[in-house]
């Protein structure tokens, strides 16, 4: 009985320790803000100091307050950059793509809950054990359609190397390391969250087939032009005409931007100034020429969760509660060799942040996470993920100490029992 009680106590201690570690991570125990809450100038200065220390390429940074740019800085290890410098922003473009899809929904041309196959004739999902009619537009936007590609695209060296979207969906030739490259229905639609670049390539086809024009042209005319995002495009050739900022790798060398088939998923070109317009257009009192307030609210309504936390709406991440009954929303982007971009918005205040960077694979995400903590005292989802490995090490270390203590207690009891036996 004594050993059973000791075993139960040991298990309980491990569970309590794990709960403490997880709660500390989730609640930001031991983490302090880089600036006093509400002090915009102090936050800008602290963020700039971090960027100057860690920057290995280019950084373009804008703070937004109440729907208007309020502070900015721009750094470069090479040619000077500013708020009009054009960056490739990787997966952050999925947020813009969502607006393109939702504009079609508002126009009555697309039903969110209809099978995507109702709109795409150029390519269809391969037959699987699961019912493809459950792959709806809504589920593609929220990464809950059951697609298991996990893409991730690395891009091509030249425009001529690119595949057609149909060929890419069948077997992407530029798949990121460790990914199969096939867009397939590998799980029950609606059964859970699974990030899918292939799903956004399907949405790219949907936009082209429903609109009757190319994806870049539709996005320019329906989304970017109304927002006066004059230096934003999914067209790589057009972005070259705008004038691209240098693309730095982690070693400080410059490399050309990749060419992509999966434009909607990973190849938006934009500036911090234009992206700030996109973010500011979602402020509470903003006159949004693209989407209604009801649609913007739907986009940030939870559609997917992990570990009990709401993490995804329609095409936007839900980074943390904003303490006003809503979420801090936005998107991040990362492409090789070291593109990292982030945008965040508090839809209740119109406050936000935009960071475009190359040369450091996590700088933009780190600064955006610091902004979320500064604004809300809540830990950003990606900050949580980045700190999780260390938390697991702490948990493992504590668990080891608990087990050592339990073993020592067993040894002492066994020794005491042996002495009693000899004395008897």
CSV table of C-alpha atoms in Angstrom, one decimal:
chain,number,residue,atom,x,y,z
A,1,UNK,CA,0.0,0.0,0.0
A,2,UNK,CA,2.9,2.4,0.8
A,3,UNK,CA,4.4,1.9,-2.6
A,4,UNK,CA,1.0,2.4,-4.3
A,5,UNK,CA,0.5,5.6,-2.4
A,6,UNK,CA,4.1,6.8,-3.3
A,7,UNK,CA,3.4,6.0,-7.0
A,8,UNK,CA,0.2,7.9,-6.9
A,9,UNK,CA,1.9,10.9,-5.3
A,10,UNK,CA,4.7,10.8,-7.8
A,11,UNK,CA,2.2,10.8,-10.7
A,12,UNK,CA,0.2,13.6,-9.1
A,13,UNK,CA,3.4,15.6,-8.6
A,14,UNK,CA,4.4,15.2,-12.3
A,15,UNK,CA,0.9,16.3,-13.4
A,16,UNK,CA,0.9,19.3,-11.1
A,17,UNK,CA,4.4,20.2,-12.3
A,18,UNK,CA,3.4,19.9,-16.0
A,19,UNK,CA,0.3,22.1,-15.3
A,20,UNK,CA,2.5,24.7,-13.7
A,21,UNK,CA,5.0,24.7,-16.6
A,22,UNK,CA,2.2,24.9,-19.2
A,23,UNK,CA,0.4,27.7,-17.3
A,24,UNK,CA,3.6,29.7,-16.9
A,25,UNK,CA,4.2,29.4,-20.7
A,26,UNK,CA,0.6,30.2,-21.6
A,27,UNK,CA,0.3,33.1,-19.2
A,28,UNK,CA,3.8,34.6,-19.8
A,29,UNK,CA,4.9,34.1,-16.2
A,30,UNK,CA,8.4,35.5,-15.9
A,31,UNK,CA,8.1,37.4,-19.2
A,32,UNK,CA,8.2,41.2,-19.2
A,33,UNK,CA,7.2,43.6,-21.8
A,34,UNK,CA,10.0,45.4,-23.7
A,35,UNK,CA,8.3,48.8,-23.0
A,36,UNK,CA,5.9,50.3,-20.6
A,37,UNK,CA,2.3,49.7,-21.6
A,38,UNK,CA,0.9,52.5,-23.6
A,39,UNK,CA,4.3,54.2,-24.3
A,40,UNK,CA,4.5,54.1,-28.1
A,41,UNK,CA,7.8,55.8,-28.3
A,42,UNK,CA,9.4,53.4,-25.8
A,43,UNK,CA,8.1,50.4,-27.7
A,44,UNK,CA,9.4,51.7,-31.0
A,45,UNK,CA,12.8,52.4,-29.5
A,46,UNK,CA,13.0,48.9,-27.8
A,47,UNK,CA,11.9,47.2,-31.1
A,48,UNK,CA,14.5,49.2,-33.0
A,49,UNK,CA,17.2,48.2,-30.6
A,50,UNK,CA,16.3,44.5,-31.0
A,51,UNK,CA,16.2,44.9,-34.8
A,52,UNK,CA,19.5,46.7,-35.0
A,53,UNK,CA,21.1,43.9,-32.9
A,54,UNK,CA,19.6,41.0,-34.8
A,55,UNK,CA,19.1,42.3,-38.4
A,56,UNK,CA,21.1,40.5,-41.0
A,57,UNK,CA,19.5,42.1,-44.1
A,58,UNK,CA,16.5,44.4,-44.4
A,59,UNK,CA,13.8,45.5,-42.0
A,60,UNK,CA,10.8,47.7,-42.7
A,61,UNK,CA,8.7,48.4,-39.5
A,62,UNK,CA,5.5,50.4,-39.0
A,63,UNK,CA,3.3,50.8,-35.9
A,64,UNK,CA,-0.4,51.6,-36.4
A,65,UNK,CA,-2.5,53.4,-33.8
A,66,UNK,CA,-6.2,53.8,-34.1
A,67,UNK,CA,-6.1,52.9,-37.8
A,68,UNK,CA,-3.2,55.3,-38.8
A,69,UNK,CA,0.6,54.9,-39.1
A,70,UNK,CA,2.1,56.3,-35.9
A,71,UNK,CA,5.8,55.3,-36.0
A,72,UNK,CA,8.2,53.6,-38.3
A,73,UNK,CA,11.9,52.7,-38.9
A,74,UNK,CA,13.7,51.0,-41.7
A,75,UNK,CA,17.1,49.2,-41.6
A,76,UNK,CA,19.4,47.7,-44.2
A,77,UNK,CA,22.7,45.9,-44.4
A,78,UNK,CA,22.8,46.8,-48.1
A,79,UNK,CA,20.9,49.3,-50.3
A,80,UNK,CA,18.6,51.6,-48.3
A,81,UNK,CA,15.0,50.6,-47.7
A,82,UNK,CA,12.0,52.6,-46.8
A,83,UNK,CA,8.2,52.2,-46.4
A,84,UNK,CA,7.9,52.0,-50.2
A,85,UNK,CA,10.4,49.2,-50.7
A,86,UNK,CA,8.9,46.0,-52.1
A,87,UNK,CA,9.3,42.7,-50.2
A,88,UNK,CA,8.1,39.2,-51.0
A,89,UNK,CA,6.0,38.3,-47.9
A,90,UNK,CA,5.5,34.6,-48.2
A,91,UNK,CA,2.5,33.1,-46.5
A,92,UNK,CA,1.3,36.5,-45.2
A,93,UNK,CA,-0.3,36.7,-48.7
A,94,UNK,CA,-2.9,34.1,-47.6
A,95,UNK,CA,-4.6,36.8,-45.6
A,96,UNK,CA,-5.0,38.9,-48.7
A,97,UNK,CA,-6.1,35.9,-50.7
A,98,UNK,CA,-8.9,35.4,-48.2
A,99,UNK,CA,-10.2,38.9,-49.0
A,100,UNK,CA,-10.3,38.0,-52.6
A,101,UNK,CA,-12.4,34.9,-51.9
A,102,UNK,CA,-14.6,36.7,-49.5
A,103,UNK,CA,-15.3,39.5,-52.0
A,104,UNK,CA,-16.6,36.8,-54.3
A,105,UNK,CA,-18.8,35.5,-51.4
A,106,UNK,CA,-20.1,39.0,-50.9
A,107,UNK,CA,-20.8,39.4,-54.6
A,108,UNK,CA,-22.9,36.2,-54.5
A,109,UNK,CA,-20.6,34.3,-56.7
A,110,UNK,CA,-19.3,31.8,-54.2
A,111,UNK,CA,-21.0,29.9,-51.3
A,112,UNK,CA,-18.6,29.4,-48.4
A,113,UNK,CA,-20.1,26.0,-47.6
A,114,UNK,CA,-20.3,24.6,-51.1
A,115,UNK,CA,-17.8,22.0,-52.2
A,116,UNK,CA,-14.9,23.7,-53.9
A,117,UNK,CA,-15.3,21.2,-56.7
A,118,UNK,CA,-18.5,23.3,-57.7
A,119,UNK,CA,-16.1,26.0,-58.8
A,120,UNK,CA,-13.0,24.3,-60.0
A,121,UNK,CA,-13.0,22.4,-63.3
A,122,UNK,CA,-9.3,22.5,-64.1
A,123,UNK,CA,-8.3,20.1,-61.4
A,124,UNK,CA,-9.9,17.7,-58.9
A,125,UNK,CA,-8.7,16.0,-55.7
A,126,UNK,CA,-7.6,12.4,-56.2
A,127,UNK,CA,-10.1,9.8,-55.0
A,128,UNK,CA,-9.6,8.8,-51.4
A,129,UNK,CA,-11.4,7.0,-48.6
A,130,UNK,CA,-12.9,10.4,-47.6
A,131,UNK,CA,-15.8,12.3,-49.2
A,132,UNK,CA,-14.4,15.2,-51.2
A,133,UNK,CA,-17.7,17.0,-51.1
A,134,UNK,CA,-16.8,18.0,-47.6
A,135,UNK,CA,-13.9,20.0,-48.9
A,136,UNK,CA,-15.7,23.3,-48.8
A,137,UNK,CA,-14.4,26.9,-49.4
A,138,UNK,CA,-14.8,27.7,-45.7
A,139,UNK,CA,-12.7,24.7,-44.7
A,140,UNK,CA,-10.0,25.5,-47.2
A,141,UNK,CA,-9.7,29.0,-45.8
A,142,UNK,CA,-9.5,27.7,-42.3
A,143,UNK,CA,-7.1,24.7,-43.0
A,144,UNK,CA,-9.8,22.3,-41.8
A,145,UNK,CA,-10.6,20.6,-45.2
A,146,UNK,CA,-8.7,17.4,-44.4
A,147,UNK,CA,-5.8,18.1,-46.8
A,148,UNK,CA,-2.5,16.7,-45.6
A,149,UNK,CA,0.1,18.2,-47.9
A,150,UNK,CA,1.5,20.5,-45.3
A,151,UNK,CA,2.9,22.7,-48.1
A,152,UNK,CA,5.3,24.8,-47.8
A,153,UNK,CA,6.8,25.8,-51.2
A,154,UNK,CA,10.5,26.6,-51.9
A,155,UNK,CA,9.9,28.3,-55.3
A,156,UNK,CA,11.8,28.1,-58.5
A,157,UNK,CA,15.0,29.7,-59.8
A,158,UNK,CA,13.4,31.2,-62.9
A,159,UNK,CA,10.0,32.0,-64.3
A,160,UNK,CA,10.4,29.3,-66.9
A,161,UNK,CA,10.9,26.6,-64.3
A,162,UNK,CA,7.4,27.1,-62.8
A,163,UNK,CA,4.7,24.4,-63.1
A,164,UNK,CA,1.1,25.0,-63.9
A,165,UNK,CA,-1.1,25.2,-60.8
A,166,UNK,CA,-2.7,21.9,-61.8
A,167,UNK,CA,0.7,20.1,-62.0
A,168,UNK,CA,1.7,21.7,-58.8
A,169,UNK,CA,-1.4,20.4,-57.0
A,170,UNK,CA,-0.8,16.9,-58.4
A,171,UNK,CA,2.9,16.9,-57.4
A,172,UNK,CA,4.6,20.1,-56.4
A,173,UNK,CA,8.2,20.2,-57.8
A,174,UNK,CA,9.2,23.0,-55.3
A,175,UNK,CA,7.9,21.3,-52.2
A,176,UNK,CA,9.5,22.3,-48.9
A,177,UNK,CA,11.8,19.8,-47.2
A,178,UNK,CA,10.1,16.8,-45.6
A,179,UNK,CA,6.8,17.3,-47.5
A,180,UNK,CA,5.2,14.9,-49.9
A,181,UNK,CA,4.2,17.5,-52.4
A,182,UNK,CA,0.8,16.0,-53.3
A,183,UNK,CA,-2.4,17.8,-52.5
A,184,UNK,CA,-4.6,14.9,-51.3
A,185,UNK,CA,-7.6,14.4,-49.0
A,186,UNK,CA,-5.9,12.5,-46.2
A,187,UNK,CA,-8.3,13.1,-43.3
A,188,UNK,CA,-12.0,13.6,-42.8
A,189,UNK,CA,-13.0,17.1,-43.9
A,190,UNK,CA,-13.8,19.2,-40.8
A,191,UNK,CA,-12.1,16.8,-38.4
A,192,UNK,CA,-9.3,19.2,-37.4
A,193,UNK,CA,-6.7,21.8,-38.3
A,194,UNK,CA,-3.9,20.9,-40.8
A,195,UNK,CA,-2.0,23.7,-42.4
A,196,UNK,CA,-2.2,23.4,-46.2
A,197,UNK,CA,-0.5,25.5,-48.9
A,198,UNK,CA,-2.2,23.2,-51.4
A,199,UNK,CA,-5.6,24.4,-50.2
A,200,UNK,CA,-4.7,28.0,-51.1
A,201,UNK,CA,-3.5,26.9,-54.5
A,202,UNK,CA,-7.0,25.4,-55.0
A,203,UNK,CA,-8.5,28.8,-53.9
A,204,UNK,CA,-6.2,30.5,-56.5
A,205,UNK,CA,-7.8,28.3,-59.2
A,206,UNK,CA,-11.3,29.1,-57.7
A,207,UNK,CA,-10.7,32.8,-58.0
A,208,UNK,CA,-9.5,32.5,-61.6
A,209,UNK,CA,-12.4,30.3,-62.7
A,210,UNK,CA,-15.1,32.3,-61.0
A,211,UNK,CA,-13.8,35.7,-61.9
A,212,UNK,CA,-12.8,34.8,-65.5
A,213,UNK,CA,-9.4,36.5,-65.2
A,214,UNK,CA,-6.0,35.8,-63.8
A,215,UNK,CA,-5.4,35.6,-60.1
A,216,UNK,CA,-3.0,38.6,-60.0
A,217,UNK,CA,-5.3,40.7,-62.1
A,218,UNK,CA,-8.4,39.9,-60.0
A,219,UNK,CA,-6.5,40.6,-56.7
A,220,UNK,CA,-5.2,43.9,-58.1
A,221,UNK,CA,-8.6,45.2,-59.3
A,222,UNK,CA,-10.8,43.8,-56.5
A,223,UNK,CA,-8.6,44.2,-53.4
A,224,UNK,CA,-5.4,46.2,-53.9
A,225,UNK,CA,-6.6,49.1,-56.1
A,226,UNK,CA,-9.6,50.0,-53.9
A,227,UNK,CA,-7.2,50.1,-50.9
A,228,UNK,CA,-4.7,52.2,-52.8
A,229,UNK,CA,-2.1,49.5,-52.4
A,230,UNK,CA,-0.3,50.7,-55.5
A,231,UNK,CA,3.0,48.8,-55.0
A,232,UNK,CA,1.4,45.4,-54.1
A,233,UNK,CA,1.0,42.5,-56.5
A,234,UNK,CA,1.0,38.7,-56.9
A,235,UNK,CA,2.7,39.3,-60.3
A,236,UNK,CA,6.4,38.8,-60.0
A,237,UNK,CA,7.2,40.7,-63.2
A,238,UNK,CA,5.1,43.6,-62.0
A,239,UNK,CA,6.9,43.6,-58.7
A,240,UNK,CA,10.3,43.8,-60.5
A,241,UNK,CA,9.0,46.9,-62.2
A,242,UNK,CA,8.1,48.4,-58.8
A,243,UNK,CA,11.7,47.8,-57.7
A,244,UNK,CA,12.5,44.9,-55.3
A,245,UNK,CA,14.4,45.3,-52.1
A,246,UNK,CA,17.4,43.1,-51.7
A,247,UNK,CA,16.7,39.6,-50.5
A,248,UNK,CA,19.2,38.5,-47.8
A,249,UNK,CA,20.0,35.1,-46.6
A,250,UNK,CA,21.1,34.3,-43.0
A,251,UNK,CA,24.8,34.6,-44.0
A,252,UNK,CA,24.4,38.2,-45.1
A,253,UNK,CA,24.6,37.4,-48.8
A,254,UNK,CA,21.9,38.5,-51.3
A,255,UNK,CA,19.9,36.1,-53.3
A,256,UNK,CA,17.1,36.6,-55.9
A,257,UNK,CA,13.5,36.1,-54.9
A,258,UNK,CA,12.0,32.8,-55.9
A,259,UNK,CA,9.4,32.4,-58.6
A,260,UNK,CA,6.3,30.6,-57.6
A,261,UNK,CA,3.3,28.7,-59.0
A,262,UNK,CA,1.5,28.9,-55.7
A,263,UNK,CA,0.9,32.6,-55.8
A,264,UNK,CA,-2.0,32.7,-53.4
A,265,UNK,CA,-0.2,30.6,-50.8
A,266,UNK,CA,3.2,32.3,-50.8
A,267,UNK,CA,4.1,34.9,-53.4
A,268,UNK,CA,2.6,38.3,-52.6
A,269,UNK,CA,4.9,41.3,-53.1
A,270,UNK,CA,4.1,44.4,-51.1
A,271,UNK,CA,5.5,47.3,-49.0
A,272,UNK,CA,5.2,48.0,-45.3
A,273,UNK,CA,3.2,51.2,-46.3
A,274,UNK,CA,0.8,49.2,-48.4
A,275,UNK,CA,0.4,46.4,-45.9
A,276,UNK,CA,-0.3,49.1,-43.2
A,277,UNK,CA,-3.2,50.3,-45.4
A,278,UNK,CA,-4.5,46.7,-45.5
A,279,UNK,CA,-4.3,46.4,-41.8
A,280,UNK,CA,-5.8,49.9,-41.1
A,281,UNK,CA,-8.7,49.2,-43.4
A,282,UNK,CA,-9.9,46.8,-40.7
A,283,UNK,CA,-10.1,49.4,-38.0
A,284,UNK,CA,-13.5,49.8,-36.3
A,285,UNK,CA,-14.4,53.1,-38.0
A,286,UNK,CA,-12.5,52.5,-41.3
A,287,UNK,CA,-14.3,53.0,-44.6
A,288,UNK,CA,-13.5,49.6,-46.1
A,289,UNK,CA,-14.1,49.6,-49.9
A,290,UNK,CA,-13.6,45.8,-50.3
A,291,UNK,CA,-15.4,44.0,-47.5
A,292,UNK,CA,-18.2,44.7,-45.1
A,293,UNK,CA,-17.8,44.8,-41.3
A,294,UNK,CA,-19.9,41.6,-41.1
A,295,UNK,CA,-17.5,39.8,-43.4
A,296,UNK,CA,-14.5,41.1,-41.5
A,297,UNK,CA,-16.1,39.8,-38.2
A,298,UNK,CA,-16.7,36.4,-39.9
A,299,UNK,CA,-13.0,36.2,-41.0
A,300,UNK,CA,-11.8,36.5,-37.4
A,301,UNK,CA,-14.5,34.1,-36.0
A,302,UNK,CA,-12.8,30.9,-34.6
A,303,UNK,CA,-12.9,28.1,-37.1
A,304,UNK,CA,-10.0,25.9,-35.9
A,305,UNK,CA,-8.4,25.1,-32.5
A,306,UNK,CA,-5.4,23.2,-31.1
A,307,UNK,CA,-4.8,22.2,-27.5
A,308,UNK,CA,-8.1,23.8,-26.6
A,309,UNK,CA,-7.2,27.2,-27.9
A,310,UNK,CA,-8.8,29.0,-30.9
A,311,UNK,CA,-6.0,29.5,-33.4
A,312,UNK,CA,-7.5,30.2,-36.8
A,313,UNK,CA,-10.4,32.1,-38.4
A,314,UNK,CA,-10.8,32.3,-42.2
A,315,UNK,CA,-7.4,33.0,-43.6
A,316,UNK,CA,-6.1,34.7,-40.5
A,317,UNK,CA,-4.4,33.5,-37.3
A,318,UNK,CA,-6.0,34.2,-33.9
A,319,UNK,CA,-2.8,35.1,-32.0
A,320,UNK,CA,-4.2,35.9,-28.6
A,321,UNK,CA,-7.3,37.3,-26.8
A,322,UNK,CA,-7.4,41.1,-27.1
A,323,UNK,CA,-9.1,41.4,-23.7
A,324,UNK,CA,-12.2,42.9,-25.4
A,325,UNK,CA,-14.0,39.8,-26.4
A,326,UNK,CA,-12.1,39.4,-29.6
A,327,UNK,CA,-8.7,38.4,-30.9
A,328,UNK,CA,-5.4,39.9,-32.1
A,329,UNK,CA,-5.4,38.7,-35.7
A,330,UNK,CA,-3.0,38.6,-38.6
A,331,UNK,CA,-0.6,36.4,-40.4
A,332,UNK,CA,3.1,35.6,-40.7
A,333,UNK,CA,5.2,34.5,-43.6
A,334,UNK,CA,8.5,32.6,-43.9
A,335,UNK,CA,10.3,31.6,-47.1
A,336,UNK,CA,13.8,30.4,-47.7
A,337,UNK,CA,16.5,31.6,-47.4
A,338,UNK,CA,15.4,34.0,-44.6
A,339,UNK,CA,12.3,35.9,-45.5
A,340,UNK,CA,10.2,36.6,-42.3
A,341,UNK,CA,7.2,38.9,-42.3
A,342,UNK,CA,4.4,39.6,-39.8
A,343,UNK,CA,1.3,41.7,-39.4
A,344,UNK,CA,-1.0,42.0,-36.4
A,345,UNK,CA,-4.2,43.9,-35.7
A,346,UNK,CA,-6.4,44.6,-32.7
A,347,UNK,CA,-9.8,44.9,-34.5
A,348,UNK,CA,-11.3,46.6,-31.5
A,349,UNK,CA,-8.9,49.6,-31.5
A,350,UNK,CA,-7.4,49.6,-35.0
A,351,UNK,CA,-3.9,49.3,-33.5
A,352,UNK,CA,-1.5,47.1,-35.4
A,353,UNK,CA,2.0,46.4,-36.5
A,354,UNK,CA,3.7,45.5,-39.8
A,355,UNK,CA,7.3,44.1,-40.1
A,356,UNK,CA,8.9,43.0,-43.3
A,357,UNK,CA,12.3,41.5,-43.1
A,358,UNK,CA,15.0,39.4,-44.8
A,359,UNK,CA,18.2,38.0,-43.4
A,360,UNK,CA,16.8,36.7,-40.1
A,361,UNK,CA,14.2,33.8,-40.2
A,362,UNK,CA,12.4,34.9,-36.9
A,363,UNK,CA,13.0,38.6,-36.4
A,364,UNK,CA,9.6,39.8,-37.7
A,365,UNK,CA,7.7,37.1,-35.8
A,366,UNK,CA,9.6,37.9,-32.6
A,367,UNK,CA,8.9,41.7,-32.8
A,368,UNK,CA,5.2,41.0,-33.6
A,369,UNK,CA,4.9,38.7,-30.6
A,370,UNK,CA,6.5,41.4,-28.4
A,371,UNK,CA,3.9,43.9,-29.7
A,372,UNK,CA,1.0,41.5,-28.8
A,373,UNK,CA,2.4,41.1,-25.2
A,374,UNK,CA,3.0,44.8,-24.9
A,375,UNK,CA,-0.6,45.5,-25.9
A,376,UNK,CA,-2.5,42.7,-24.1
A,377,UNK,CA,-0.1,41.0,-21.6
A,378,UNK,CA,-1.1,37.8,-23.5
A,379,UNK,CA,1.3,35.5,-25.1
A,380,UNK,CA,1.2,35.4,-28.9
A,381,UNK,CA,0.5,31.9,-30.4
A,382,UNK,CA,3.8,31.9,-32.3
A,383,UNK,CA,5.7,33.1,-29.2
A,384,UNK,CA,4.1,30.2,-27.3
A,385,UNK,CA,5.3,27.8,-30.0
A,386,UNK,CA,8.8,29.2,-30.0
A,387,UNK,CA,9.1,28.9,-26.2
A,388,UNK,CA,7.6,25.4,-26.1
A,389,UNK,CA,10.9,23.5,-26.6
A,390,UNK,CA,12.4,25.2,-23.6
A,391,UNK,CA,9.3,24.6,-21.6
A,392,UNK,CA,9.5,20.9,-22.4
A,393,UNK,CA,13.1,20.9,-21.3
A,394,UNK,CA,12.1,22.5,-18.0
A,395,UNK,CA,9.2,20.0,-17.6
A,396,UNK,CA,11.6,17.1,-18.3
A,397,UNK,CA,14.1,18.4,-15.8
A,398,UNK,CA,11.5,18.8,-13.1
A,399,UNK,CA,10.0,15.4,-13.9
A,400,UNK,CA,13.5,13.8,-13.6
A,401,UNK,CA,14.0,15.4,-10.2
A,402,UNK,CA,10.5,14.2,-9.0
A,403,UNK,CA,11.4,10.6,-10.2
A,404,UNK,CA,14.8,10.8,-8.5
A,405,UNK,CA,13.1,11.9,-5.3
A,406,UNK,CA,10.6,9.0,-5.6
A,407,UNK,CA,13.4,6.5,-6.1
A,408,UNK,CA,15.2,7.9,-3.1
A,409,UNK,CA,12.1,7.6,-1.0
A,410,UNK,CA,11.7,3.9,-2.1
A,411,UNK,CA,15.3,3.2,-1.3
A,412,UNK,CA,15.0,4.7,2.1
A,413,UNK,CA,11.9,2.7,2.9
A,414,UNK,CA,13.5,-0.5,1.6
A,415,UNK,CA,16.5,0.2,3.8
A,416,UNK,CA,14.5,0.9,6.8
A,417,UNK,CA,12.4,-2.2,6.3
A,418,UNK,CA,15.6,-4.2,6.0
A,419,UNK,CA,17.0,-2.9,9.3
A,420,UNK,CA,13.7,-3.7,11.0
A,421,UNK,CA,13.8,-7.2,9.7
A,422,UNK,CA,17.4,-7.7,10.9
A,423,UNK,CA,16.5,-6.2,14.3
A,424,UNK,CA,13.6,-8.5,14.7
